[in-house]
C-alpha angles and dihedrals in degrees: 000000000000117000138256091203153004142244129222153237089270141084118286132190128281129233100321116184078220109055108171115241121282110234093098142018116195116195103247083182112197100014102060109111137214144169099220094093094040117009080243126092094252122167111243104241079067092054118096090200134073111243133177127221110187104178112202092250078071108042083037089055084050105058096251115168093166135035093247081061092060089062091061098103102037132100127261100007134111108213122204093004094182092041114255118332130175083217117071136343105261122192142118135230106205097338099321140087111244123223119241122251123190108197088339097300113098124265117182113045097159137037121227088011095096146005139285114272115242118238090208080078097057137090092196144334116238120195122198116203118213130018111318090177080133092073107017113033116227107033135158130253090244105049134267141253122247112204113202121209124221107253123198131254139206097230108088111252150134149126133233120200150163134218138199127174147112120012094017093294117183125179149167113198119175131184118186131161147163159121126312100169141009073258117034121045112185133213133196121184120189147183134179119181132178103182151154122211126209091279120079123257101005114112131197109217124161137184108195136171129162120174126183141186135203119212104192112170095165135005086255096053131056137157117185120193117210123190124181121186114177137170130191137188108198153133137197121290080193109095103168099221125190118270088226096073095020104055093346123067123250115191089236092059141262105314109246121256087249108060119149110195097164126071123282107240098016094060116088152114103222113174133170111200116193105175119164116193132188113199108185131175129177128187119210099179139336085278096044131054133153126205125191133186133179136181139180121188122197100184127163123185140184122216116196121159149121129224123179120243103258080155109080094061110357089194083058134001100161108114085216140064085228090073096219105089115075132169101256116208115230109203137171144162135174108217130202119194133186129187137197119169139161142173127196130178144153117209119199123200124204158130133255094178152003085280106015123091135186135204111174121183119196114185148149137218133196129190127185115183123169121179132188133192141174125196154175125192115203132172130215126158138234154179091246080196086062112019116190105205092184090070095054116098113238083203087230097300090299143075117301121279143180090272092066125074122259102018110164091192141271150259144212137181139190111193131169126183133199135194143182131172139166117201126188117191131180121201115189133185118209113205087320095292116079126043122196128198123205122165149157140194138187117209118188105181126186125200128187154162142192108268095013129081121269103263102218109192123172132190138185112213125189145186137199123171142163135204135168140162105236092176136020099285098001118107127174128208149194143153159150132240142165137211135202118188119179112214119220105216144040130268125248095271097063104271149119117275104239117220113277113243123204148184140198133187112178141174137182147139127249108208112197106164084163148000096270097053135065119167119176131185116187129175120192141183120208129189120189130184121199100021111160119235138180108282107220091192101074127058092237102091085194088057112113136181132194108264112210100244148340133205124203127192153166150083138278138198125213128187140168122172126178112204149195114284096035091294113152126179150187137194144186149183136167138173124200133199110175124158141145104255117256094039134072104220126108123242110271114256099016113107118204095227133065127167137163146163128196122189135178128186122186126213122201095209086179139325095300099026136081132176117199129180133199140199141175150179128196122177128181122191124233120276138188145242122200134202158130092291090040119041101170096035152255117257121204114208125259117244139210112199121182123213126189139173140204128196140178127177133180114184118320081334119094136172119195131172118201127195121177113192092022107191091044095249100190101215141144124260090202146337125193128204085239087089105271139088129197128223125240122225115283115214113301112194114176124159125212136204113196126171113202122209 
């Protein structure tokens, strides 16, 4: 499952009934196109936003197994902020975690309330930097992440495939797809995984299907139907281990990577996903065209861990002077989530003069969520050097509850969320040279729960942006964007969260003096009211209230270039600024500093055999957590990991061998002055024979 090519920093397309074949991607640069800045397939030179596309040739070369992990190679983003975790998907784009798109139509509402997506199931990952409330509603400061589906085609063509590697992976993928009829092309898209991870006794196993079916009539009509069904059995690879025995000392020693603090057989994170989507276009004439989607999600989820209490007293949480016994937290929940989702526009394409062209997309969108949880807290204790599991209680199989020794009580929510929004863009071409953005959108969003008033919030978004190309391959930028993000949940103090604004204004420069090269330099300034963050008055460290305001800022370079003798590279780097106004202090967990390089070389051993290598190198500066316990603030190191690849393929048969932190660096993702830290990825190496039809 390795790649035979890479993708670039630019827009790709979205979901095509006619995907062209895999065996090669060659960087087309400026003129790839994608929706996911405009809902429109716009080429990226007439883009005034700086988008990602990362195809799965690239994040497959790269040793990605998440799609966290997809995100590893591209600017201004932190992947896997909290290390790796069977949970969810953790990263930020400029300071902020994004929120998760699936064929521009959201797909995560809830944490803890549904399983990981799974990249296999993926064409590409687009990333979109700075607020895009404009096109797609609720949206975060920082930006957001498109999944796109695999679509069937009607040429015959797939690949099957195993894998073994690190922590006795073992794994079955398949990809097939064709024509039925002169009509209707099918796809099915498989994975079937039996794992470990780096903490004992916490496995990765996964079930996933996802058919799909193309209905094209004429070459103006299509409907795809896409069906997903996926299982996991899980648990969580974060641990949150004390800072005394991870990047403190302790006296008895640094805890070891693997430790396991829950109960073997109680801990998990068990989910079953079943999601159906129907994606339709249709095409009246070369000025009008209408475009539909629809989704509905059915996902339940158990949620069983432990985690020690770091919280109390974060300098030192062991109840002995020995430093070995701590309080450890027992908490489960059982989740229910329900979906409903759906996206409508016309765009509208025409002239108002000899040089000036028009494409306007109106549209509406419409989201219904409801989530529902029950829960139970309990607290044991343990030595974390000598755990006896046996001592530990399983709680009957189930959540704690008032019949097991030491409950400290339980919870449960009923929460649905609606949303409507009407959005109206305009997207015009001057003399076919300079492209200018201008857009608008209404959100009404209604929140409510069983026993509390309905909360009602609105919010009116807009966009302006200008690009043109003063030069052959130079292409200046700005614009300005906003973002609205509604908050589940109450502060602290009792209330309600009130929706996040943001702001963004941005320039840059896009530089495509060929086909085979795209750099891009932006520099932005974001401004965000509402944000929530960790509450140090109150004895809760989950506790949050609503800060009056944050500003992020900085700049990012971008760069892909494809050369002479089958070298093909990739570049990246990204600086950060991001703190609550009126301190001086940094967000925690954001380094300032990003940087990354990517490279590939191919090798034509004879006519039917080629040889490619890959290598890679990510950094990511130091950063700092603040807190009661730590005024001035614990800083967490900076790491350099290194990544490589080796392929060789003869025919439709291929053999390729992955590592990802190849020389094995031990390092912390993050640690917080609240009392945990998070491990990063140890190596991973896992080789994969495919054979391709």
């Amino acid at each position: 499952m390795a790649a035979t090519g890479w993708g670039a920093p630019v827009l790709a397309q979205e979901i095509d009934a006619v995907e062209a074949p895999r065996p090669e991607i060659i960087v087309t640069g400026a003129r790839q196109q994608s929706a996911a800045g405009t809902k429109t397939d716009t080429p990226a030179i007439e883009t005034p936003q700086p988008i990602t596309v990362v195809t799965d040739d690239q994040f497959l070369a790269q040793g990605a197994l998440s799609i966290a992990d997809t995100l590893n190679y591209v600017a201004g983003v932190q992947a896997n902020a909290y290390g790796p975790d069977g949970r969810v998907d953790s990263s930020f784009i400029r300071g902020s975690s994004p929120l998760q798109f699936r064929d521009g139509m959201r797909d995560i509402f809830s944490f803890y309330a549904s399983i990981r997506a799974d990249p296999y199931n993926f064409s590409q990952v687009e990333v979109v930097r700075g607020p895009a409330s404009v096109l797609f509603g609720q949206s975060s400061i920082g930006g957001l992440i498109n999944l796109v589906s695999k679509a069937p085609a009607f040429e015959t063509r797939g690949e099957i495939a195993v894998r073994y590697g690190s922590f006795d992976r073992k794994e079955m993928l398949a990809d097939v797809t064709g024509g039925i009829t002169d009509t209707v092309a099918a796809r099915m898209v498989a994975r079937v995984r039996d794992a470990d991870t780096q903490v004992d006794f916490v496995r990765d196993d996964r079930v996933m299907l996802s058919p799909s079916l193309l209905w094209q009539p004429t070459d103006d009509t299509r409907l795809t139907l896409i069906g997903l069904y996926q299982e996991d059995e899980g648990g969580s690879v974060s641990q949150f281990l004390p800072l005394v025995g991870t990047l403190l000392p302790n006296p008895n020693g640094r805890l070891a990577n693997s430790t396991f603090i829950g109960k073997p057989g109680w801990d998990r994170y068990d989910g079953r996903l079943l999601q159906g989507t129907a994606l339709f276009e249709h095409r009246f004439s070369d000025a009008v065209s209408f475009s539909a989607k629809a989704r509905s999600i059915d996902s339940n989820l158990t949620y069983l861990t432990h985690y020690p209490n770091s919280y109390s007293n974060p300098t030192n949480p062991y109840l002995v002077a020995n430093q070995r016994i701590i309080g450890n937290y027992a908490d489960g929940s059982i989740a229910r989530l329900d979906i409903f989702s759906t996206d409508n526009n016309l765009k509208f394409n025409f002239n108002t003069g000899g040089n000036i062209e028009h494409v306007v997309l109106a549209g509406v969108d419409y989201s219904w969520n409801r989530v529902r949880k029950n829960g139970g807290f309990a607290l044991e204790t343990i030595d974390i050097y000598d755990i006896d599991y046996a001592a530990l209680s399983n709680f009957g199989g189930g959540i704690p509850t008032a019949a097991f020794p030491g409950f400290l009580g339980g919870s449960s929510e009923d929460n649905t969320q609606k949303q409507l929004g009407f959005y109206l863009q305009d997207q015009i071409r001057l003399w076919d040279r300079v492209s200018i953005v201008l857009g608008g959108r209404r959100d009404t969003v209604r929140s409510s729960s069983p026993g509390n008033p309905t909360v009602k919030v609105s919010a009116t978004s807009l966009r302006a942006g200008i690009i043109g190309e003063l030069v052959r391959g130079v292409s200046p930028f700005f614009s300005y964007t906003e973002s609205f993000d509604p908050i589940a949940g109450t502060a602290s103090n009792g209330n309600p969260f009130t929706p996040k604004r943001g702001r963004q204004f941005e320039g840059g420069v896009k530089f495509h003096p060929d086909e085979a090269t795209l750099v891009t330099l932006t520099a932005y300034h974001i401004k965000e009211t509402g944000r929530p963050i960790d509450d140090p008055s109150t004895p809760d460290p989950f506790d949050q209230f609503q800060a009056g305001a944050l500003t992020s800022k900085g700049f990012e370079i971008e760069a892909s270039r494809r050369l002479p003798g089958n070298w093909e590279l990739l570049a990246n780097y990204s600086y950060t600024r991001a703190r609550i106004d009126g301190t001086n202090r940094q967000l925690e967990n954001v380094p300032k500093h990003n940087a990354s390089v990517w490279g590939t070389k191919s090798f034509a051993l004879d006519d039917e055999t080629n040889l490619r290598i890959g290598a890679g190198v990510r950094h990511s500066s130091a950063n700092l957590s603040f807190g009661a316990a730590f005024p001035d603030g614990l800083r967490t190191p900076s790491y350099t990991l290194v990544d490589a690849l080796v392929e060789l393929a003869r025919g439709p048969w291929s053999l390729a061998v992955n590592a990802t932190n190849l020389f094995d660096k031990s390092f912390y993702s993050a640690c917080l002055a609240r009392g945990d830290c998070f491990i990063g990825a140890e190596r991973n190496v896992f080789g994969t024979v495919s054979y391709r039809f």
